[in-house]
Amino acid sequence: PVDALLSAFTIKPNGELLLQTTPIPGRGSIDTRLGNSDFLPKLSRLHAFWHQRSLTRRDYHIKTIDLRFDSQIVTEEVRLSQ
């Protein structure tokens, strides 16, 4: 299920994993930072977050998702015009 969520990934020279989600129609991809360790649990959290938050809140556009911090998901969001 996580594979369908991801469109691209990059590993930086310092080992940090950066992802781009599959584009959402009208909104594009979301840049996602996973850090440089514990990728599988972070991908599981990203998948759960995607279904619980990203797909249900159509009034916000998530610009970035950051999973580098222990058990936390930090996002940068923009409220869409009504």
mmCIF file with all atom_site columns, C-alpha atoms in Angstrom:
data_model
loop_
_atom_site.group_PDB
_atom_site.id
_atom_site.type_symbol
_atom_site.label_atom_id
_atom_site.label_alt_id
_atom_site.label_comp_id
_atom_site.label_asym_id
_atom_site.label_entity_id
_atom_site.label_seq_id
_atom_site.pdbx_PDB_ins_code
_atom_site.Cartn_x
_atom_site.Cartn_y
_atom_site.Cartn_z
_atom_site.occupancy
_atom_site.B_iso_or_equiv
_atom_site.pdbx_formal_charge
_atom_site.auth_seq_id
_atom_site.auth_comp_id
_atom_site.auth_asym_id
_atom_site.auth_atom_id
_atom_site.pdbx_PDB_model_num
ATOM 1  C CA . PRO A 1 1  ? 0.000   0.000  0.000  1.00 0.00 ? 1  PRO A CA 1
ATOM 2  C CA . VAL A 1 2  ? 2.873   2.413  0.653  1.00 0.00 ? 2  VAL A CA 1
ATOM 3  C CA . ASP A 1 3  ? 4.212   1.959  -2.899 1.00 0.00 ? 3  ASP A CA 1
ATOM 4  C CA . ALA A 1 4  ? 1.117   3.627  -4.377 1.00 0.00 ? 4  ALA A CA 1
ATOM 5  C CA . LEU A 1 5  ? 1.699   6.630  -2.113 1.00 0.00 ? 5  LEU A CA 1
ATOM 6  C CA . LEU A 1 6  ? 5.246   7.354  -3.341 1.00 0.00 ? 6  LEU A CA 1
ATOM 7  C CA . SER A 1 7  ? 6.307   8.735  -6.705 1.00 0.00 ? 7  SER A CA 1
ATOM 8  C CA . ALA A 1 8  ? 10.014  9.490  -6.174 1.00 0.00 ? 8  ALA A CA 1
ATOM 9  C CA . PHE A 1 9  ? 12.744  9.296  -3.576 1.00 0.00 ? 9  PHE A CA 1
ATOM 10 C CA . THR A 1 10 ? 16.231  10.722 -3.142 1.00 0.00 ? 10 THR A CA 1
ATOM 11 C CA . ILE A 1 11 ? 19.008  9.756  -0.767 1.00 0.00 ? 11 ILE A CA 1
ATOM 12 C CA . LYS A 1 12 ? 21.151  12.770 0.119  1.00 0.00 ? 12 LYS A CA 1
ATOM 13 C CA . PRO A 1 13 ? 24.938  12.385 0.670  1.00 0.00 ? 13 PRO A CA 1
ATOM 14 C CA . ASN A 1 14 ? 24.366  12.470 4.456  1.00 0.00 ? 14 ASN A CA 1
ATOM 15 C CA . GLY A 1 15 ? 22.022  9.450  4.167  1.00 0.00 ? 15 GLY A CA 1
ATOM 16 C CA . GLU A 1 16 ? 18.785  11.379 4.622  1.00 0.00 ? 16 GLU A CA 1
ATOM 17 C CA . LEU A 1 17 ? 15.852  9.953  2.676  1.00 0.00 ? 17 LEU A CA 1
ATOM 18 C CA . LEU A 1 18 ? 13.592  12.439 0.882  1.00 0.00 ? 18 LEU A CA 1
ATOM 19 C CA . LEU A 1 19 ? 10.327  11.351 -0.749 1.00 0.00 ? 19 LEU A CA 1
ATOM 20 C CA . GLN A 1 20 ? 7.699   12.836 -2.978 1.00 0.00 ? 20 GLN A CA 1
ATOM 21 C CA . THR A 1 21 ? 4.178   11.527 -2.722 1.00 0.00 ? 21 THR A CA 1
ATOM 22 C CA . THR A 1 22 ? 2.071   10.594 -5.694 1.00 0.00 ? 22 THR A CA 1
ATOM 23 C CA . PRO A 1 23 ? 0.554   13.861 -6.925 1.00 0.00 ? 23 PRO A CA 1
ATOM 24 C CA . ILE A 1 24 ? -2.941  14.716 -5.742 1.00 0.00 ? 24 ILE A CA 1
ATOM 25 C CA . PRO A 1 25 ? -5.049  16.095 -8.614 1.00 0.00 ? 25 PRO A CA 1
ATOM 26 C CA . GLY A 1 26 ? -4.987  19.887 -8.447 1.00 0.00 ? 26 GLY A CA 1
ATOM 27 C CA . ARG A 1 27 ? -2.432  19.961 -5.612 1.00 0.00 ? 27 ARG A CA 1
ATOM 28 C CA . GLY A 1 28 ? 0.713   18.165 -6.743 1.00 0.00 ? 28 GLY A CA 1
ATOM 29 C CA . SER A 1 29 ? 3.202   16.100 -4.731 1.00 0.00 ? 29 SER A CA 1
ATOM 30 C CA . ILE A 1 30 ? 4.114   16.535 -1.093 1.00 0.00 ? 30 ILE A CA 1
ATOM 31 C CA . ASP A 1 31 ? 7.810   16.727 -0.178 1.00 0.00 ? 31 ASP A CA 1
ATOM 32 C CA . THR A 1 32 ? 8.459   14.323 2.692  1.00 0.00 ? 32 THR A CA 1
ATOM 33 C CA . ARG A 1 33 ? 11.564  13.955 4.873  1.00 0.00 ? 33 ARG A CA 1
ATOM 34 C CA . LEU A 1 34 ? 12.253  10.646 6.595  1.00 0.00 ? 34 LEU A CA 1
ATOM 35 C CA . GLY A 1 35 ? 15.683  11.349 8.066  1.00 0.00 ? 35 GLY A CA 1
ATOM 36 C CA . ASN A 1 36 ? 18.422  8.744  7.909  1.00 0.00 ? 36 ASN A CA 1
ATOM 37 C CA . SER A 1 37 ? 17.187  5.780  9.982  1.00 0.00 ? 37 SER A CA 1
ATOM 38 C CA . ASP A 1 38 ? 14.139  3.685  10.925 1.00 0.00 ? 38 ASP A CA 1
ATOM 39 C CA . PHE A 1 39 ? 12.585  3.985  7.465  1.00 0.00 ? 39 PHE A CA 1
ATOM 40 C CA . LEU A 1 40 ? 10.044  1.145  7.734  1.00 0.00 ? 40 LEU A CA 1
ATOM 41 C CA . PRO A 1 41 ? 8.245   2.451  10.854 1.00 0.00 ? 41 PRO A CA 1
ATOM 42 C CA . LYS A 1 42 ? 8.274   5.961  9.377  1.00 0.00 ? 42 LYS A CA 1
ATOM 43 C CA . LEU A 1 43 ? 6.773   4.720  6.116  1.00 0.00 ? 43 LEU A CA 1
ATOM 44 C CA . SER A 1 44 ? 4.032   2.975  8.106  1.00 0.00 ? 44 SER A CA 1
ATOM 45 C CA . ARG A 1 45 ? 3.302   6.215  9.994  1.00 0.00 ? 45 ARG A CA 1
ATOM 46 C CA . LEU A 1 46 ? 3.276   8.138  6.702  1.00 0.00 ? 46 LEU A CA 1
ATOM 47 C CA . HIS A 1 47 ? 0.773   5.683  5.227  1.00 0.00 ? 47 HIS A CA 1
ATOM 48 C CA . ALA A 1 48 ? -1.528  5.979  8.264  1.00 0.00 ? 48 ALA A CA 1
ATOM 49 C CA . PHE A 1 49 ? -1.202  9.768  8.311  1.00 0.00 ? 49 PHE A CA 1
ATOM 50 C CA . TRP A 1 50 ? -1.993  9.950  4.612  1.00 0.00 ? 50 TRP A CA 1
ATOM 51 C CA . HIS A 1 51 ? -5.293  8.143  5.050  1.00 0.00 ? 51 HIS A CA 1
ATOM 52 C CA . GLN A 1 52 ? -6.271  9.796  8.336  1.00 0.00 ? 52 GLN A CA 1
ATOM 53 C CA . ARG A 1 53 ? -5.325  13.374 7.523  1.00 0.00 ? 53 ARG A CA 1
ATOM 54 C CA . SER A 1 54 ? -4.305  14.083 3.937  1.00 0.00 ? 54 SER A CA 1
ATOM 55 C CA . LEU A 1 55 ? -7.231  12.464 2.202  1.00 0.00 ? 55 LEU A CA 1
ATOM 56 C CA . THR A 1 56 ? -9.884  13.638 4.675  1.00 0.00 ? 56 THR A CA 1
ATOM 57 C CA . ARG A 1 57 ? -9.017  17.344 5.050  1.00 0.00 ? 57 ARG A CA 1
ATOM 58 C CA . ARG A 1 58 ? -9.740  18.869 1.674  1.00 0.00 ? 58 ARG A CA 1
ATOM 59 C CA . ASP A 1 59 ? -9.709  22.419 3.098  1.00 0.00 ? 59 ASP A CA 1
ATOM 60 C CA . TYR A 1 60 ? -5.922  22.324 3.615  1.00 0.00 ? 60 TYR A CA 1
ATOM 61 C CA . HIS A 1 61 ? -2.991  21.667 1.308  1.00 0.00 ? 61 HIS A CA 1
ATOM 62 C CA . ILE A 1 62 ? -0.044  19.957 2.962  1.00 0.00 ? 62 ILE A CA 1
ATOM 63 C CA . LYS A 1 63 ? 3.182   21.367 1.511  1.00 0.00 ? 63 LYS A CA 1
ATOM 64 C CA . THR A 1 64 ? 5.684   19.255 3.490  1.00 0.00 ? 64 THR A CA 1
ATOM 65 C CA . ILE A 1 65 ? 5.701   16.279 5.837  1.00 0.00 ? 65 ILE A CA 1
ATOM 66 C CA . ASP A 1 66 ? 8.640   15.716 8.182  1.00 0.00 ? 66 ASP A CA 1
ATOM 67 C CA . LEU A 1 67 ? 9.077   12.379 9.982  1.00 0.00 ? 67 LEU A CA 1
ATOM 68 C CA . ARG A 1 68 ? 12.626  12.903 11.250 1.00 0.00 ? 68 ARG A CA 1
ATOM 69 C CA . PHE A 1 69 ? 11.517  13.310 14.853 1.00 0.00 ? 69 PHE A CA 1
ATOM 70 C CA . ASP A 1 70 ? 10.696  10.403 17.192 1.00 0.00 ? 70 ASP A CA 1
ATOM 71 C CA . SER A 1 71 ? 7.043   9.420  16.782 1.00 0.00 ? 71 SER A CA 1
ATOM 72 C CA . GLN A 1 72 ? 6.072   12.880 15.524 1.00 0.00 ? 72 GLN A CA 1
ATOM 73 C CA . ILE A 1 73 ? 4.773   14.061 12.200 1.00 0.00 ? 73 ILE A CA 1
ATOM 74 C CA . VAL A 1 74 ? 5.477   17.726 11.501 1.00 0.00 ? 74 VAL A CA 1
ATOM 75 C CA . THR A 1 75 ? 3.688   19.347 8.574  1.00 0.00 ? 75 THR A CA 1
ATOM 76 C CA . GLU A 1 76 ? 3.619   22.654 6.779  1.00 0.00 ? 76 GLU A CA 1
ATOM 77 C CA . GLU A 1 77 ? 0.067   23.350 5.647  1.00 0.00 ? 77 GLU A CA 1
ATOM 78 C CA . VAL A 1 78 ? -1.789  26.054 3.786  1.00 0.00 ? 78 VAL A CA 1
ATOM 79 C CA . ARG A 1 79 ? -5.508  26.633 4.170  1.00 0.00 ? 79 ARG A CA 1
ATOM 80 C CA . LEU A 1 80 ? -7.227  26.635 0.793  1.00 0.00 ? 80 LEU A CA 1
ATOM 81 C CA . SER A 1 81 ? -9.524  29.516 -0.126 1.00 0.00 ? 81 SER A CA 1
ATOM 82 C CA . GLN A 1 82 ? -13.193 28.935 0.456  1.00 0.00 ? 82 GLN A CA 1
#
